[in-house]
Structures are given as structure tokens and as C-alpha cells.
Tab-separated table of C-alpha atoms and ligand atoms in Angstrom:
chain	number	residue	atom	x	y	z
A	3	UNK	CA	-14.934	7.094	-18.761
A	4	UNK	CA	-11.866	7.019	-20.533
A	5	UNK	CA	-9.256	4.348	-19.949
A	6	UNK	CA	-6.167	5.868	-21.685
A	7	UNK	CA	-2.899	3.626	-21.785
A	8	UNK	CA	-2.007	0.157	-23.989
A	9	UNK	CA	-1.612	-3.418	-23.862
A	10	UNK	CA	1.937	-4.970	-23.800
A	11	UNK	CA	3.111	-6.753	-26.613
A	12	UNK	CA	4.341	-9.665	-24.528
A	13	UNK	CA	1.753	-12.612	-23.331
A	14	UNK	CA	1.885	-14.234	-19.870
A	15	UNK	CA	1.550	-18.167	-18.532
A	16	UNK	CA	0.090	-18.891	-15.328
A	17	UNK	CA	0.098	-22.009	-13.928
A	18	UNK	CA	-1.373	-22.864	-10.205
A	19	UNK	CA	0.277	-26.476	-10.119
A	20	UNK	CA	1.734	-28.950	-7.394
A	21	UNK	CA	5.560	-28.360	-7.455
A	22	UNK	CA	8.536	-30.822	-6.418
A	23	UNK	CA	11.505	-28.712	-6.028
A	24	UNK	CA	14.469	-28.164	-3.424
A	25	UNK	CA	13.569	-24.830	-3.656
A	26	UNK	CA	12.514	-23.168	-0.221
A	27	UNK	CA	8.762	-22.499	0.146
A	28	UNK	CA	8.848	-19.723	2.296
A	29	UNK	CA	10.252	-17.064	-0.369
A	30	UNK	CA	9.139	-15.580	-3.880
A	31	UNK	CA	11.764	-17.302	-6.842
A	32	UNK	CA	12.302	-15.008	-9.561
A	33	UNK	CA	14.625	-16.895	-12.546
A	34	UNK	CA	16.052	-14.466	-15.344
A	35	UNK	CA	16.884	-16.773	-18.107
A	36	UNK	CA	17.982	-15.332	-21.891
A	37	UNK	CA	14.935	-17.300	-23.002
A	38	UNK	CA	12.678	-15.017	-21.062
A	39	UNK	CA	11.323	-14.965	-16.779
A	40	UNK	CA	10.154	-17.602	-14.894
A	41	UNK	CA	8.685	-16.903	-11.358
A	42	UNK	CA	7.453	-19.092	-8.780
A	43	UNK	CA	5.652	-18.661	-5.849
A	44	UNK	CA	5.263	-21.230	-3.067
A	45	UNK	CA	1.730	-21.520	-1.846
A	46	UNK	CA	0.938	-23.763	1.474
A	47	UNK	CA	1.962	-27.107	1.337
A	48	UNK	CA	3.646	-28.525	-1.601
A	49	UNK	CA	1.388	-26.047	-4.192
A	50	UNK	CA	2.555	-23.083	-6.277
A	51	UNK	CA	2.213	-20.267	-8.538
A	52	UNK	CA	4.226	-20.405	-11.840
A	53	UNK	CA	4.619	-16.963	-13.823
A	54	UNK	CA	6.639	-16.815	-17.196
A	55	UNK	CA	6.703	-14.133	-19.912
A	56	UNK	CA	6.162	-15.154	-23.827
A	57	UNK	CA	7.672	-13.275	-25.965
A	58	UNK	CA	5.823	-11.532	-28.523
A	59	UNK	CA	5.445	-13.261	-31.829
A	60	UNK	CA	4.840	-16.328	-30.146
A	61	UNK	CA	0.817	-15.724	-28.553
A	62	UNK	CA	-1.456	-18.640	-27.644
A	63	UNK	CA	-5.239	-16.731	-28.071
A	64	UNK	CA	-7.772	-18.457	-27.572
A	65	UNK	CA	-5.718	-21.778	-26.263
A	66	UNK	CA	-5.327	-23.256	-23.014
A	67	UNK	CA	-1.563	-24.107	-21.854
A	68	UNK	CA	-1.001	-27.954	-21.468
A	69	UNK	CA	1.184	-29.478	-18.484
A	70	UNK	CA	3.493	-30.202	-20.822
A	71	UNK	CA	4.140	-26.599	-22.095
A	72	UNK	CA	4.706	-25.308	-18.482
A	73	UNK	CA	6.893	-28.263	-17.684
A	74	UNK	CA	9.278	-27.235	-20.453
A	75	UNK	CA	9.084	-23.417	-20.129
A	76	UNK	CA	10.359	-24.240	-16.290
A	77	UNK	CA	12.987	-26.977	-17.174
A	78	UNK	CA	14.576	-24.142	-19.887
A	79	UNK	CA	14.546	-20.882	-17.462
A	80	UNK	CA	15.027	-22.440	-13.972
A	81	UNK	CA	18.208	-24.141	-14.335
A	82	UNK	CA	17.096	-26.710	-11.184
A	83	UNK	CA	15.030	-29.702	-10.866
A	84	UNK	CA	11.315	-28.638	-10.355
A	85	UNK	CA	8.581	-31.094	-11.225
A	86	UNK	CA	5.211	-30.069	-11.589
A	87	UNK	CA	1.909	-31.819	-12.354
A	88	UNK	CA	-2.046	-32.251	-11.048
A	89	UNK	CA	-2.724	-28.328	-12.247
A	90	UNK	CA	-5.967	-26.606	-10.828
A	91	UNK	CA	-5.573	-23.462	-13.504
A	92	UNK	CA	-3.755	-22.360	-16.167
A	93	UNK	CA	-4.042	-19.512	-18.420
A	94	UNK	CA	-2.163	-17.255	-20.879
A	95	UNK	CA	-2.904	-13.790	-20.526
A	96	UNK	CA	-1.600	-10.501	-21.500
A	97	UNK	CA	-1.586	-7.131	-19.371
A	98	UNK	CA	-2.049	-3.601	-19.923
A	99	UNK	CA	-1.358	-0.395	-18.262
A	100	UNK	CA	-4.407	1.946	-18.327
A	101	UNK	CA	-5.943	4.861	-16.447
A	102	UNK	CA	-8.925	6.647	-16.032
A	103	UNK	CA	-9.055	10.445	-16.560
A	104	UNK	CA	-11.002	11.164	-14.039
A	105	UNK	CA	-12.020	8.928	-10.516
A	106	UNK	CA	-15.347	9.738	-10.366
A	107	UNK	CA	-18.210	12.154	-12.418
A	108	UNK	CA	-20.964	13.415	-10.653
A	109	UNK	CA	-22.429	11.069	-7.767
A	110	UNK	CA	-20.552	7.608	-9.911
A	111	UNK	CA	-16.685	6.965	-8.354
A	112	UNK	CA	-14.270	4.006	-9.729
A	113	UNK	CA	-11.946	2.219	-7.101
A	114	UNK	CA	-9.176	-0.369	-8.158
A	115	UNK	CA	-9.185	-1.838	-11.649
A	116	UNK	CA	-11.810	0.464	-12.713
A	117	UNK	CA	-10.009	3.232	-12.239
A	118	UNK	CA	-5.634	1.585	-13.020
A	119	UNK	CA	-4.636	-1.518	-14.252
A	120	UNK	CA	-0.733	-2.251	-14.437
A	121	UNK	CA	1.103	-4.974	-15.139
A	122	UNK	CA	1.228	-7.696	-11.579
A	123	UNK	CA	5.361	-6.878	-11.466
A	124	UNK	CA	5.424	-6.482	-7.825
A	125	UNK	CA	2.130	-7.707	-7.237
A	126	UNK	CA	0.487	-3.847	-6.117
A	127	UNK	CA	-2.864	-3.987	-7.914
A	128	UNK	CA	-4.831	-4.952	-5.241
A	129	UNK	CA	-3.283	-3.422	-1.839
A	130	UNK	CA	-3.555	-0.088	-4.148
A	131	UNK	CA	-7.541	-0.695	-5.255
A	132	UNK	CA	-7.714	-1.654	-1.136
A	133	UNK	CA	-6.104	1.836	-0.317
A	134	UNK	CA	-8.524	3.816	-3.019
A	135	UNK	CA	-11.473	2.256	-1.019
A	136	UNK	CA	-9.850	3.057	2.204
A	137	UNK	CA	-9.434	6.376	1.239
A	138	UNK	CA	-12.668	6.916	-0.245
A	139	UNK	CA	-14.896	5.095	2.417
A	140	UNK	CA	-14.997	7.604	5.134
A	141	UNK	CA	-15.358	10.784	2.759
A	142	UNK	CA	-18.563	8.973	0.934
A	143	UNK	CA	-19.745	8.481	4.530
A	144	UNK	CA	-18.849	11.624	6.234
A	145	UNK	CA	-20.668	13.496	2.857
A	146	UNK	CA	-23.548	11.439	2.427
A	147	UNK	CA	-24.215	11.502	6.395
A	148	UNK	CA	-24.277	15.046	6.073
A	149	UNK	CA	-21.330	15.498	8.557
A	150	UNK	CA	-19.027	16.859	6.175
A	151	UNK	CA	-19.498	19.470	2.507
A	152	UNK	CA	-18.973	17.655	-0.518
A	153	UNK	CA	-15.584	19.411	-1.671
A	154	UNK	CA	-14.031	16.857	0.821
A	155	UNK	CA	-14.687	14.311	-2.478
A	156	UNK	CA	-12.514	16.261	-4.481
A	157	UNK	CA	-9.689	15.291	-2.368
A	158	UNK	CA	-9.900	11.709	-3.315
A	159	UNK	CA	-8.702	12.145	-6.860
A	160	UNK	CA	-6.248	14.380	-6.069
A	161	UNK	CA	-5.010	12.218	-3.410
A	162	UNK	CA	-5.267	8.415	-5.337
A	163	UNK	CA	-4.627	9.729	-8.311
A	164	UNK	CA	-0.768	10.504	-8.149
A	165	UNK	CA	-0.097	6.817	-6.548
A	166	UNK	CA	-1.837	5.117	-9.302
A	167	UNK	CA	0.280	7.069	-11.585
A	168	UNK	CA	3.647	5.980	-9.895
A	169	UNK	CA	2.735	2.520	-9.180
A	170	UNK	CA	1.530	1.975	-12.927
A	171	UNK	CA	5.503	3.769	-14.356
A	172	UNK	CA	6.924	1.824	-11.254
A	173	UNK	CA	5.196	-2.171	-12.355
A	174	UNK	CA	5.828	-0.846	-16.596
A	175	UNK	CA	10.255	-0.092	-15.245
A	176	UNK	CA	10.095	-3.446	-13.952
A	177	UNK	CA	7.878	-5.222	-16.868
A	178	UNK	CA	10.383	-3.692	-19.320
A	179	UNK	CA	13.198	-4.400	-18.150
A	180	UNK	CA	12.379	-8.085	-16.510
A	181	UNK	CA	11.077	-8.439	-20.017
A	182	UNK	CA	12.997	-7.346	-21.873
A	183	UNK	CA	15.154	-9.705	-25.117
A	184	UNK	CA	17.851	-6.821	-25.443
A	185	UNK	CA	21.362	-8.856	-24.546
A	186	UNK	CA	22.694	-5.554	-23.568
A	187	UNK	CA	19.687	-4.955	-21.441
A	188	UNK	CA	19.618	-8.301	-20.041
A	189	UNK	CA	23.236	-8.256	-18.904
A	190	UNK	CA	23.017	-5.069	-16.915
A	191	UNK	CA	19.817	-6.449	-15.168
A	192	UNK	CA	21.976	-9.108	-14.346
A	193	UNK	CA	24.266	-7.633	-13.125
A	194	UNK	CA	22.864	-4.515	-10.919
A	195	UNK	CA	19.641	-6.159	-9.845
A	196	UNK	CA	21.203	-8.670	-7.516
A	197	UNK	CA	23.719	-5.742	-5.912
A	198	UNK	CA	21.303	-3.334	-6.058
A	199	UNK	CA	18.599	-5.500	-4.179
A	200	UNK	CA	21.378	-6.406	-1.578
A	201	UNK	CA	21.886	-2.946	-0.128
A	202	UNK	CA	20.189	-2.802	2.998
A	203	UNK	CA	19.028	1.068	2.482
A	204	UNK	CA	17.319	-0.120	-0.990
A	205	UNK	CA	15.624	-3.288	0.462
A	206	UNK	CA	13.637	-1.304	3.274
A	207	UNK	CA	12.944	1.302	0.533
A	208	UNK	CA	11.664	-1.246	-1.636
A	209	UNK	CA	9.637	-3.076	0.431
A	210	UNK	CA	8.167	0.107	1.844
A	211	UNK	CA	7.014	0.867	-2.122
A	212	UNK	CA	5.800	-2.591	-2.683
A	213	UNK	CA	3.916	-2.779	0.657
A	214	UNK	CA	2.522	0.668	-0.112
A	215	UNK	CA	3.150	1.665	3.172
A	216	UNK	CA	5.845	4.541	2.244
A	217	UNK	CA	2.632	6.275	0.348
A	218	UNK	CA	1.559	9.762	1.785
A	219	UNK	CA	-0.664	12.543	1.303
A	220	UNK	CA	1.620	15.443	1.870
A	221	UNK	CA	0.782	17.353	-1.008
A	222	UNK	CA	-3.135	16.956	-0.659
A	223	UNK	CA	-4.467	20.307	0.189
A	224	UNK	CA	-7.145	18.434	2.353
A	225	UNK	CA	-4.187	17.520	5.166
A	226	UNK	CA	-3.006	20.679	7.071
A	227	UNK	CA	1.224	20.927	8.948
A	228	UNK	CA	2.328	23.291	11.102
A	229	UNK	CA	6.265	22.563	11.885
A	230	UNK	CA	8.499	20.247	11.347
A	231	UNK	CA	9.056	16.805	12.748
A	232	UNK	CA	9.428	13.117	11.950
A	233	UNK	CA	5.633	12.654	11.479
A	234	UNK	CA	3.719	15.632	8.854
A	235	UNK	CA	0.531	15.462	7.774
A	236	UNK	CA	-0.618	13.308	5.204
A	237	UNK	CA	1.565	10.810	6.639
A	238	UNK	CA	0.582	6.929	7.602
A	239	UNK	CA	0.374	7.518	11.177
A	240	UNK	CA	2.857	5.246	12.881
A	241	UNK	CA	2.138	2.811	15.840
A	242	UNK	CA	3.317	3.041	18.817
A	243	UNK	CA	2.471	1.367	22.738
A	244	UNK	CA	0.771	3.146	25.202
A	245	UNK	CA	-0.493	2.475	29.043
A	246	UNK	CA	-4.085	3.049	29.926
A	247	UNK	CA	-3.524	3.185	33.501
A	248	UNK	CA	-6.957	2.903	34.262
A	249	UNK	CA	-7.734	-0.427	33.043
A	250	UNK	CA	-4.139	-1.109	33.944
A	251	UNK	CA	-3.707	-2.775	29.876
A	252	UNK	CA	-1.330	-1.384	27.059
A	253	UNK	CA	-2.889	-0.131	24.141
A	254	UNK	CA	-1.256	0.086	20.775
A	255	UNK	CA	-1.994	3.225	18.404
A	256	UNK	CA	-3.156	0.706	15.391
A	257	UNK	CA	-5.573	-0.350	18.013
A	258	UNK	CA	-7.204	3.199	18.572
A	259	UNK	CA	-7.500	2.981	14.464
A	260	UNK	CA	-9.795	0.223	14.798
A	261	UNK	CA	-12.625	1.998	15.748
A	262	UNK	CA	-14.217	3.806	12.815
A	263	UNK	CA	-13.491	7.618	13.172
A	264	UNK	CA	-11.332	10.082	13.397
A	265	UNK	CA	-8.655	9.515	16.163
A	266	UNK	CA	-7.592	12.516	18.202
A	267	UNK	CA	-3.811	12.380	20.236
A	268	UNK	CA	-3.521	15.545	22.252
A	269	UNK	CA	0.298	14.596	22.599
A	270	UNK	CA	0.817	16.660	26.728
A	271	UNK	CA	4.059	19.277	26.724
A	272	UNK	CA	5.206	20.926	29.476
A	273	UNK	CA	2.627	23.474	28.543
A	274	UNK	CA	-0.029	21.270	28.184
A	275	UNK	CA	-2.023	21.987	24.741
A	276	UNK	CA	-5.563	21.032	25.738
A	277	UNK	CA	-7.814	20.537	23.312
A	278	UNK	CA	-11.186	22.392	23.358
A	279	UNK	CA	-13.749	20.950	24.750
A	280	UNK	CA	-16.061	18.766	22.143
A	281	UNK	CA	-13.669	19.482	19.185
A	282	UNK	CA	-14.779	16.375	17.901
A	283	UNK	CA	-18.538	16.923	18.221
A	284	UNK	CA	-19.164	17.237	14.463
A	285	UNK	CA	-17.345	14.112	13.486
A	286	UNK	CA	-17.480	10.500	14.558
A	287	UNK	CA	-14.242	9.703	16.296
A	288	UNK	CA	-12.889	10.147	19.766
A	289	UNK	CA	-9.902	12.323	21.641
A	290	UNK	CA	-7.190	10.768	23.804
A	291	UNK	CA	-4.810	12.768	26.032
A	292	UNK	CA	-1.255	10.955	25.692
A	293	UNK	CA	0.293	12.059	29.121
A	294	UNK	CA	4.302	12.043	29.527
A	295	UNK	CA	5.601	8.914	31.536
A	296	UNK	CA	4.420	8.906	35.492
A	297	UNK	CA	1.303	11.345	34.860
A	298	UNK	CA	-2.121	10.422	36.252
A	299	UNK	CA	-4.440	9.460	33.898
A	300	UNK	CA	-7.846	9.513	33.756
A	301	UNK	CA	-10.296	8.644	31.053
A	302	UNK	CA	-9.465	8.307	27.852
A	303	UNK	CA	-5.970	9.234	28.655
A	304	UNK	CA	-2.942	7.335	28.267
A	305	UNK	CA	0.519	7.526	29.670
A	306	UNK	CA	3.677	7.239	26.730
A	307	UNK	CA	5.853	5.010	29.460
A	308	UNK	CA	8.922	5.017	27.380
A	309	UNK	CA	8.681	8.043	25.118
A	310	UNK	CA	8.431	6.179	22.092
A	311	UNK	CA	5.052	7.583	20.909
A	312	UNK	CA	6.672	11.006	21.981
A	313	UNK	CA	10.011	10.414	19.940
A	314	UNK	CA	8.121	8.757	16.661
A	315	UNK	CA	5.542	11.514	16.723
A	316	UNK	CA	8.313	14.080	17.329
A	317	UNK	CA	6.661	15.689	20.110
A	318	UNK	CA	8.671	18.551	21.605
A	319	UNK	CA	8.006	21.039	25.138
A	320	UNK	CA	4.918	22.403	24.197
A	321	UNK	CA	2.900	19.132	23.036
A	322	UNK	CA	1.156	18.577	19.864
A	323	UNK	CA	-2.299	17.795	18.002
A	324	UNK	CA	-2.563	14.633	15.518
A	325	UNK	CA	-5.686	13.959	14.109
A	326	UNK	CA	-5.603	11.056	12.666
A	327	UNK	CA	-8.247	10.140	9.730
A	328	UNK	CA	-10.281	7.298	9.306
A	329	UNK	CA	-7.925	5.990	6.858
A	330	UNK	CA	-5.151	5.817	9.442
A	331	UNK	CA	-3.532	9.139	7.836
A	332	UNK	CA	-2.748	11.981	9.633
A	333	UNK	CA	-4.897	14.784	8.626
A	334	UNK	CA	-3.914	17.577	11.105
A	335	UNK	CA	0.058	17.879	13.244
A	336	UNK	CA	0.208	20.956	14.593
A	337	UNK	CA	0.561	22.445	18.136
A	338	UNK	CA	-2.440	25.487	17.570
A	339	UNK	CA	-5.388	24.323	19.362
A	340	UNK	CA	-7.074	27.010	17.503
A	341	UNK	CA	-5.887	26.074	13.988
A	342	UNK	CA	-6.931	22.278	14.768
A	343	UNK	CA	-10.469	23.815	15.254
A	344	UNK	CA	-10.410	25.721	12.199
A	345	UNK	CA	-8.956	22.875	10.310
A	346	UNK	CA	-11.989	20.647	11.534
A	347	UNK	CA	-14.046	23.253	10.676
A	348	UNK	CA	-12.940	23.055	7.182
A	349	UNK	CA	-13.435	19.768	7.015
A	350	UNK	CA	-16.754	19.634	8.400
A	351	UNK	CA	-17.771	22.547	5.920
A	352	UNK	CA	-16.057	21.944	2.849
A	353	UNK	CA	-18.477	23.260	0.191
B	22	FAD	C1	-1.547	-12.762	-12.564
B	22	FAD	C2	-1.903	-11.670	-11.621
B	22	FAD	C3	-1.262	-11.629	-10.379
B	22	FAD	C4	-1.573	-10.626	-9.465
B	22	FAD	N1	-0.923	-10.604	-8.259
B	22	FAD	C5	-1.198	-9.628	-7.375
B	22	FAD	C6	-0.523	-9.580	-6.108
B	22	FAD	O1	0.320	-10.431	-5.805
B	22	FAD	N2	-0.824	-8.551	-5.251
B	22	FAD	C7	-1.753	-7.602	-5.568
B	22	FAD	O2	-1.980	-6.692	-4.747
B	22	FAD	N3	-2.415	-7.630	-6.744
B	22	FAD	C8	-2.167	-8.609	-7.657
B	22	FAD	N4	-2.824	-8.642	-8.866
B	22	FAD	C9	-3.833	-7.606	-9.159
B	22	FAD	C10	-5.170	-7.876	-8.451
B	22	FAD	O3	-5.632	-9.170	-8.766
B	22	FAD	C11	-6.220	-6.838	-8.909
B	22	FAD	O4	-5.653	-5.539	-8.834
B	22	FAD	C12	-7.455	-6.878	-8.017
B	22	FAD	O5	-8.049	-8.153	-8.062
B	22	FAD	C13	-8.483	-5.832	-8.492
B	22	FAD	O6	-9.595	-5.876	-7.640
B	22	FAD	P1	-10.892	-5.107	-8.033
B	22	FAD	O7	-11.893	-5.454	-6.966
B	22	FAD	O8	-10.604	-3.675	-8.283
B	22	FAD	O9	-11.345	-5.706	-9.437
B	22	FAD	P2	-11.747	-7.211	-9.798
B	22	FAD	O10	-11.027	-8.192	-8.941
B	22	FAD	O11	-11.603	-7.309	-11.277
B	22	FAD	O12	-13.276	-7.287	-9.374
B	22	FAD	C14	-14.302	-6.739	-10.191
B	22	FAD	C15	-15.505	-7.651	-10.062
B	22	FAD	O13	-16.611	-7.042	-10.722
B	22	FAD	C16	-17.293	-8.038	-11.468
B	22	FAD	N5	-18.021	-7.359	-12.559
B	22	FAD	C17	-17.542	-6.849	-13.701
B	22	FAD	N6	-18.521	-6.300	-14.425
B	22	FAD	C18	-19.651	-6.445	-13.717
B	22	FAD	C19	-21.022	-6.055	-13.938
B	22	FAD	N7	-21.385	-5.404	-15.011
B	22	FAD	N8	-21.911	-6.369	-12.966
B	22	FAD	C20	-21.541	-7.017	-11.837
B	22	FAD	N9	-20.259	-7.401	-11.576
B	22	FAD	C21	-19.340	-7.121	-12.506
B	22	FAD	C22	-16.189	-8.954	-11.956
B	22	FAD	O14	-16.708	-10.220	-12.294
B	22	FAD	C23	-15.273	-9.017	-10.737
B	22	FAD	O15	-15.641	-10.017	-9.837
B	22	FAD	C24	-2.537	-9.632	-9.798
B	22	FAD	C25	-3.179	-9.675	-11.046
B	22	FAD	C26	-2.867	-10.674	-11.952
B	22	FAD	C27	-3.580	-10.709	-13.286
């Protein structure tokens, strides 16, 4: 496989050391000195992760850092009293940011590192190497169980792929620029990133990227929408609390999830879309009727007491179909029963 990208110029410190500071320890520090970054975070107790960038010119191959080196790199970026000592690692490094061509040849597939390595800004490489898995996981075992054709393996390149990509030109924007020995550059980072990281609309945004939560699959052609709403296909399904009358408990949507399968809400209208009987026969994964507040419910149905599944989901008069995947993304929204069979059916035969 190739593994086409480069390695930065600059080299990196870490430093896992016992910290004295005033600083609080329940939040990331980030110090942009002209002399370069210094980052801390807190671990539990009075422990903590140092992070500085070296400029280039100046590498340490083949060397470990001493106390005294870190101690000195802090006291010149931080600007506040932080004493450190009794370290349990330290290490320069340097980073890259590489990618594969293709995620998998023949019956071999790459997840995580193997497949995109970035630079840590943001700290994404492993939720994203978690995702590929998650993504991958329930194709491999759908195919190799024989419950599904193998084209449905095509669709985890062409779904993976793309967030790799932006979370690799994402963590090399912020490298560059939090790196970066330009004055000019410097100054405007300066300036904008403490506004721009105050706006309340560009925090939730943010932390929606970095969480990798905001990622969907809208453009796969292995997720299928018909109509519009606050919820499309190829979307993280969102949670929601529901009342399972029956065993008189409330059950949360990211519950359902936890069961390995496919998860089926037949979302009741006023015209009640039922779904066919055994849709789900061919795959593992089970069907729940979510019934409009004050309905009887019987088995595996549950009633939406406030309308908050029905408003997230954007249900409207004549019901509607989510089938969720195993990965917690919705791979069908639509209110056809018909065209949720065929979709299934395409799934379950994808040659
Ligand atoms: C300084 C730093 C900070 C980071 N911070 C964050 C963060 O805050 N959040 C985040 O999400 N990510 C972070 N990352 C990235 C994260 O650590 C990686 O993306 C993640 O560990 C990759 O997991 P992986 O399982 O794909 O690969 P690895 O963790 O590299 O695991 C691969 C394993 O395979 C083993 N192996 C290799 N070759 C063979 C072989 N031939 N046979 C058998 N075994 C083999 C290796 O020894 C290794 O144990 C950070 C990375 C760095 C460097």
C-alpha cells in the first residue's frame, strides 16, 4: 500500500510530568508564545501532559529530553509559574500527514493509522481510527456471515475515506498556523483565534468537528432519503427518550443502539406506516413501533410522551421509517414502506 503525504519539518517534546501550577486542572492550556507553543494538559491528580513545538533547525534525533530542557521550554512560553519534576516519559518526536490510496485490496482492509496519520492538533487520530472500525465492523460481519453481497465493502472507502481527508487538511490548518514563526502570521492568530473561539455558533461547531460527531454519510450511495427533514440519511442518529409502557421504564434511543444490529423506528402518523411483516428477517437487528403520546403499546412498541423523538426525527402526519445501522447511522428515512423493503433488499444483495 501506498502511504502518500510528508513529514513536518518541525519536531515535538512530550513530557508526562507532575506539574505545580495555579493553573485549573479541569481544562486543556494552550500558550502561544513568539518562541514557539506550549500545551498542557491536566491529567488526574496533580499529573500532566506537556506538548511544545521545536522549531526546525533545532532537532534532538536520537536524544532523550532532560527535566531540565522541559523546565525551561515551559518557564519561556507559559508566562506563569509551573513547576514540574518526577517525569514518567518524555520524548521528542516529529509527525507526518499521510494516506493510503486505497482502504483495503482484496480480502486485506487498514483501519486507523494504517490507513491516515495527521498531526495530534486537536487530538482526532484515534476517535477517527475508532469510527473506521465502527464503520467497518458490521459490513465485515454482515459479508462474511453471508447475510449481506460483498459490494456493501465498497462503501467503506467511499464512506471513511472523505473524513480522513478533512480531518488530516483540518489537524495540517491548525499545525501550520499554531506553528508557525511568521510575525505576521503569529499576530493574526493572536488576534482572531481568541474572538473567533468565543463565538458561541463557532464553539458548538468546533466541538462537533473535534468530537467527530458532526461527521455524516450523506453522500454515500449505500444510505438511501426520501424527503426532507431535520434527520437524512447518513446522519448520526440522534437520541432521544422514550416510554415502554409495558415494562412501565423509559428507554433512551442510544440504548436501542446497544444491541448489535440494525435498529428499526417505525415512527406512527396519523396514517400509520406499518412496516411489513419480518422486514428485518434477513438481517440481525430488531423493529420498534414509536407510538404518538397516549397510544397503547404493546411489544416492542414505545410511546414518544413529549414529542421529542417526533420533533428531532422530524416526523410529520403520515409517520416515517429510520433504519438505523449498526454503526448508529441512519441508513434508510423515508416514509415508503415499500422502498424501505427494496432498500433492505439492496443491502442484503449487494453483489
Ligand atoms: C502525542 C500524540 C497525542 C495524541 N493525542 C490524541 C488525542 O488526544 N486524541 C486522539 O483521538 N488521538 C490522539 N493521538 C493519535 C492516536 O494516538 C492514534 O491515532 C491511535 O493510537 C492510533 O491507533 P491505531 O490502533 O490505529 O494504531 P496504533 O496505536 O499505532 O496501534 C498499532 C499497534 O500495532 C502494533 N504493531 C505494529 N506492527 C505490528 C506487527 N507487524 N505485528 C504485530 N503488531 C504490530 C503496534 O505495536 C501497535 O501496538 C495522539 C497521537 C500522538 C502522537
Amino acid at each position: 500500500m501506498t502511504f502518500q503525504g510528508e513529514q513536518y519539518e518541525e519536531e515535538f517534546l512530550l513530557a508526562d510530568v507532575r506539574v505545580e501550577s495555579e493553573l485549573p486542572n479541569d481544562h486543556a492550556h494552550l500558550f502561544a508564545a513568539k518562541a514557539g507553543l506550549c500545551a498542557y494538559f491536566p491529567f488526574r491528580g496533580d499529573r500532566g501532559r506537556i506538548i511544545a513545538d521545536q522549531r526546525a533547525g533545532e532537532m534532538h534525533t536520537g536524544t532523550e529530553p532532560t527535566l531540565e530542557e522541559v523546565q525551561e521550554i515551559v518557564r519561556k512560553r507559559c508566562y506563569l509559574p509551573i513547576k514540574i519534576s518526577d517525569a514518567v516519559w518524555m520524548a521528542w518526536f516529529r509527525i507526518s500527514h499521510r494516506i493510503v490510496q486505497h482502504y483495503g485490496s482484496g480480502r486485506v482492509f487498514l483501519a486507523g493509522d494504517a490507513a491516515h496519520i495527521h498531526s495530534p492538533a486537536g487530538g482526532q487520530g484515534m476517535n477517527t481510527g475508532i469510527q473506521d472500525a465502527f464503520n467497518l465492523g458490521w459490513k465485515l460481519a454482515l459479508v462474511a456471515g453471508g447475510l449481506a453481497g460483498r459490494g456493501l465493502l465498497e462503501s467503506y472507502e467511499a464512506e471513511r475515506m472523505p473524513v480522513a481527508k478533512s480531518v488530516i487538511s483540518m489537524t495540517d490548518s491548525m499545525t501550520r498556523i499554531g506553528t508557525s514563526a511568521n510575525p505576521a502570521v503569529q499576530h493574526l492568530r493572536d488576534i482572531f483565534m481568541p474572538l473567533l473561539t468565543g463565538i458561541p455558533f463557532v464553539k458548538e461547531k468546533m466541538v462537533g468537528r473535534l468530537a467527530e460527531v458532526a461527521i455524516d454519510y450523506r453522500g454515500s450511495a449505500w444510505v438511501e432519503n426520501h424527503g426532507l427533514g431535520p434527520v437524512r440519511a447518513g446522519d448520526r442518529a440522534p437520541d432521544a427518550m422514550l416510554y415502554d409502557r409495558e415494562a412501565r421504564v423509559e428507554r433512551r434511543i442510544f440504548d436501542l443502539l446497544k444491541t448489535p444490529g440494525f435498529v428499526l423506528l417505525a415512527f406512527e402518523g396519523f396514517e400509520t406506516p406499518k412496516p411489513p411483516d419480518g422486514i428485518l428477517a434477513g438481517l440481525p437487528g430488531t423493529v420498534y413501533r414509536v407510538t404518538r403520546p397516549g397510544r397503547q403499546t404493546g411489544p416492542c412498541e414505545l410511546e414518544d410522551r413529549d414529542c421529542r423523538a417526533l420533533a428531532s426525527y422530524g416526523v410529520g402526519d403520515e409517520g416515517l421509517f429510520i433504519l438505523i445501522r449498526p454503526d448508529g447511522y441512519v441508513g434508510y428515512r423515508g416514509e415508503n414502506a415499500a422502498a424501505l423493503a427494496a432498500y433492505i433488499e439492496r443491502l442484503e444483495g449487494a453483489a
